mmCIF file of C-alpha atoms in Angstrom:
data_model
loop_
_atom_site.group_PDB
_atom_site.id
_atom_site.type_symbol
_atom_site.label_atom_id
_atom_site.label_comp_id
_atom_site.label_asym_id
_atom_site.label_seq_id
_atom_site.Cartn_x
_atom_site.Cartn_y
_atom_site.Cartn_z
ATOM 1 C CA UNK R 305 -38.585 30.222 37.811
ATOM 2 C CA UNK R 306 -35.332 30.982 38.887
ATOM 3 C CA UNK R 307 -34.528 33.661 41.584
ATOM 4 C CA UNK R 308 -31.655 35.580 40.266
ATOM 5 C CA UNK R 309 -32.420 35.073 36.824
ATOM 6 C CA UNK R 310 -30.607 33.557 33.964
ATOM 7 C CA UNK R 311 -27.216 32.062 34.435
ATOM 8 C CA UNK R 312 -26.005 31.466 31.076
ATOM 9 C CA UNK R 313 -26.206 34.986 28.903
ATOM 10 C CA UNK R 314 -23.221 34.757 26.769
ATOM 11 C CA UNK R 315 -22.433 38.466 25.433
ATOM 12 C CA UNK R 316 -22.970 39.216 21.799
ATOM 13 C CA UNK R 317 -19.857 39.414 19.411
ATOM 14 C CA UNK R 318 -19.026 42.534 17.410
ATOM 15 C CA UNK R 319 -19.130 42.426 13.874
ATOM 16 C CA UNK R 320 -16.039 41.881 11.388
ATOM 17 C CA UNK R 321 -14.542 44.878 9.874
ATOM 18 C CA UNK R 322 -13.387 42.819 6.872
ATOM 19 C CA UNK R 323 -13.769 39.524 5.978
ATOM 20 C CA UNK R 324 -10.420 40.359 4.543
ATOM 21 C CA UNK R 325 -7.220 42.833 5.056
ATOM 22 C CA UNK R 326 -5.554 41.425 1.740
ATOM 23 C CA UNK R 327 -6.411 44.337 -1.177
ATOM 24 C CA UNK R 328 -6.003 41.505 -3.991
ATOM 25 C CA UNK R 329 -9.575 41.844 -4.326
ATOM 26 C CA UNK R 330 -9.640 45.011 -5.213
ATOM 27 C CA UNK R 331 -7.694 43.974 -8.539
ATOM 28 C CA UNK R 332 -8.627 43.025 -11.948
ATOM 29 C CA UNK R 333 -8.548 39.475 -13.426
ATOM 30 C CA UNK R 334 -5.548 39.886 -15.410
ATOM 31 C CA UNK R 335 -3.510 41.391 -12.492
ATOM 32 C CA UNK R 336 -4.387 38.563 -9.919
ATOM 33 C CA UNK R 337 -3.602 35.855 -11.979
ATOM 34 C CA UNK R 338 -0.127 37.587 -12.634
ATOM 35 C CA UNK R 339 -0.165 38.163 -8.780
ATOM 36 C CA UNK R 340 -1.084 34.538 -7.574
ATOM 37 C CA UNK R 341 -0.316 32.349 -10.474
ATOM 38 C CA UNK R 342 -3.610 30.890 -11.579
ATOM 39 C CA UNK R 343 -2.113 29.814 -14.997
ATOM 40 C CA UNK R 344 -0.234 26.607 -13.701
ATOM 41 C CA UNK R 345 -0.532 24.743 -17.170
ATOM 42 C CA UNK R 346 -0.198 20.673 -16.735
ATOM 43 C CA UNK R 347 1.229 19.191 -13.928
ATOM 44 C CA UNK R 348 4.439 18.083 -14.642
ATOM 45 C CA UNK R 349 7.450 15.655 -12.471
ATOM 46 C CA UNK R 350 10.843 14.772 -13.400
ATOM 47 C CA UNK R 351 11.541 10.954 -12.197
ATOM 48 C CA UNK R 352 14.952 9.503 -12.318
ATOM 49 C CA UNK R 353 15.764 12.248 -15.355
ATOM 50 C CA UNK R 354 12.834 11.254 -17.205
ATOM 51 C CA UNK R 355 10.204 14.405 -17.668
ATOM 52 C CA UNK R 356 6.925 13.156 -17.418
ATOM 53 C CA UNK R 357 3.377 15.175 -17.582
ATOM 54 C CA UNK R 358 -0.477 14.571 -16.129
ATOM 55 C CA UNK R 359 -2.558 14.503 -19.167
ATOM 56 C CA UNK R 360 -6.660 12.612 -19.583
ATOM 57 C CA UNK R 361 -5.708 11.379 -16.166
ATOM 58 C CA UNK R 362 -2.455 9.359 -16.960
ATOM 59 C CA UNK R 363 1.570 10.082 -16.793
ATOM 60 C CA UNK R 364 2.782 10.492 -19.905
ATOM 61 C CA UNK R 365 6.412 10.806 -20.734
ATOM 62 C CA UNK R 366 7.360 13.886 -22.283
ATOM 63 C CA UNK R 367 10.307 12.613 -24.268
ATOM 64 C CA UNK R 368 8.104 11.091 -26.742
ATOM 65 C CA UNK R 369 9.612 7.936 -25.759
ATOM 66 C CA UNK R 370 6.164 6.357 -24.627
ATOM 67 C CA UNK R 371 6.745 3.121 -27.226
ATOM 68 C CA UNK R 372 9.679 2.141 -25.241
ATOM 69 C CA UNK R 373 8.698 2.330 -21.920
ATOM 70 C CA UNK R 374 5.499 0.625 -22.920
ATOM 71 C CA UNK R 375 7.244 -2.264 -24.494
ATOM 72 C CA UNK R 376 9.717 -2.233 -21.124
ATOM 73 C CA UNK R 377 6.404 -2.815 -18.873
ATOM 74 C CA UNK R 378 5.175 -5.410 -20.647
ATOM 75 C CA UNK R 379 8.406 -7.150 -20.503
ATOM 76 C CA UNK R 380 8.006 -6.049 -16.573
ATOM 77 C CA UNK R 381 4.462 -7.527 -16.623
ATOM 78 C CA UNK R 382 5.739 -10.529 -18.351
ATOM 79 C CA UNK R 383 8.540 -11.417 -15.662
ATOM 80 C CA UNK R 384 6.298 -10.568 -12.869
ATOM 81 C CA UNK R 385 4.111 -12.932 -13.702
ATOM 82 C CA UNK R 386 6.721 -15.866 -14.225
ATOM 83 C CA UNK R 387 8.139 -14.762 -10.775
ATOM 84 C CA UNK R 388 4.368 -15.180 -9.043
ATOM 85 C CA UNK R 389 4.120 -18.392 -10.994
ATOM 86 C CA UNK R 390 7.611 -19.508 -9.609
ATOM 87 C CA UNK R 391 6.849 -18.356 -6.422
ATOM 88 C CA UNK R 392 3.508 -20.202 -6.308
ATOM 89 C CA UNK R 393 5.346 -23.328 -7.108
ATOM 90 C CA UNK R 394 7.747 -23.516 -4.367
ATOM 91 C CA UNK R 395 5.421 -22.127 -1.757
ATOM 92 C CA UNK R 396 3.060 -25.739 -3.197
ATOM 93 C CA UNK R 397 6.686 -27.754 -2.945
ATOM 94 C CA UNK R 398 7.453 -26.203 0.916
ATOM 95 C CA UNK R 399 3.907 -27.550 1.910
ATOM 96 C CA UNK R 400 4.310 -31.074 0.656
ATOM 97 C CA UNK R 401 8.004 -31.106 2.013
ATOM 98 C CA UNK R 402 6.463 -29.967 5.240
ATOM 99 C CA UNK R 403 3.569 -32.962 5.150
ATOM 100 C CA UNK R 404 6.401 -35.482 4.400
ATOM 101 C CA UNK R 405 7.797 -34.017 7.077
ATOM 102 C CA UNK R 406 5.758 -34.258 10.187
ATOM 103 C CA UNK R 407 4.554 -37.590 8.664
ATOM 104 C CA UNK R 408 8.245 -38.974 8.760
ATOM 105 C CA UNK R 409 8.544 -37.716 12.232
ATOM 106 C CA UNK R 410 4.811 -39.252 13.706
ATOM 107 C CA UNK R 411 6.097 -42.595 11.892
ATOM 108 C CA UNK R 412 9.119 -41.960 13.943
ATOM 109 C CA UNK R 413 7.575 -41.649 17.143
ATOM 110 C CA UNK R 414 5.620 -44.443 16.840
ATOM 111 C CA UNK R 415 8.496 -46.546 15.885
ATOM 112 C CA UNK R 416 10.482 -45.571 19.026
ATOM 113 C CA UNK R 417 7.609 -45.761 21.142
ATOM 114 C CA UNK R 418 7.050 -49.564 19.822
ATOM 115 C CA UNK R 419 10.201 -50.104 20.496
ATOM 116 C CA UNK R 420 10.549 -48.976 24.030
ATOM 117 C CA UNK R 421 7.700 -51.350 24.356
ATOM 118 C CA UNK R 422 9.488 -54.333 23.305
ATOM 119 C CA UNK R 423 12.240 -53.386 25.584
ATOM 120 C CA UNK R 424 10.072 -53.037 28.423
ATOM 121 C CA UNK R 425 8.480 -56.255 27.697
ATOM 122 C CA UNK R 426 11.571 -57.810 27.175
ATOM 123 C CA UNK R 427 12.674 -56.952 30.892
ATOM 124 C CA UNK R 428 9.457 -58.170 32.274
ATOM 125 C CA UNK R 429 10.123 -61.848 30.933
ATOM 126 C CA UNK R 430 13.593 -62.091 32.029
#
């Protein structure tokens, strides 16, 4: 039991007034969604000129020219692919160049180290 009591006795808070000071409460629905614009419609975004609009979750163009740029991304698709297969090809040539390589250079190595050998053993008999 402490001698002078409690320590911590934080002071109670007042009350709010108002939870709000803006009167767009007060307002009917018509006049709020005038006031703050709750009829948006679709999202829409205009990319290099072209219009486009958020509809079941995709972009669609709003030109009407959908056909096209569907037919443009396959092509897209089409050369990606190529360009992974390409790249996939050289990366596999790059690795066997670099086996050949380091095996060229260890067969190296040996060679001159065989050779200073020879030498050595050359000097040794003379």
């Amino acid at each position: 039991m402490p001698l002078f009591g409690n320590s911590f006795s934080p002071k109670k808070t007042p009350p709010r007034k108002w939870a709000s000071l803006s009167n767009l409460h007060l307002l009917d629905r018509s006049t709020r969604e005038v006031e703050l614009g709750l009829e948006y419609g679709m999202p829409t975004m205009n990319l290099a000129g072209q219009s486009l609009k958020f509809e079941n979750g995709h972009w669609v163009s709003e030109s009407g020219g959908f056909l096209g740029d569907r037919r443009e991304l396959q092509r897209l698709r089409k050369r990606n692919q190529q360009l992974e297969e390409e790249n996939n090809l050289l990366r596999l040539k790059v690795d066997i160049l670099l086996d050949m390589l380091s095996e060229t250079t260890a067969e190296s190595h040996l060679m001159e180290k065989e050779l200073e050998e020879l030498k050595q053993h050359s000097r040794k008999k003379k």
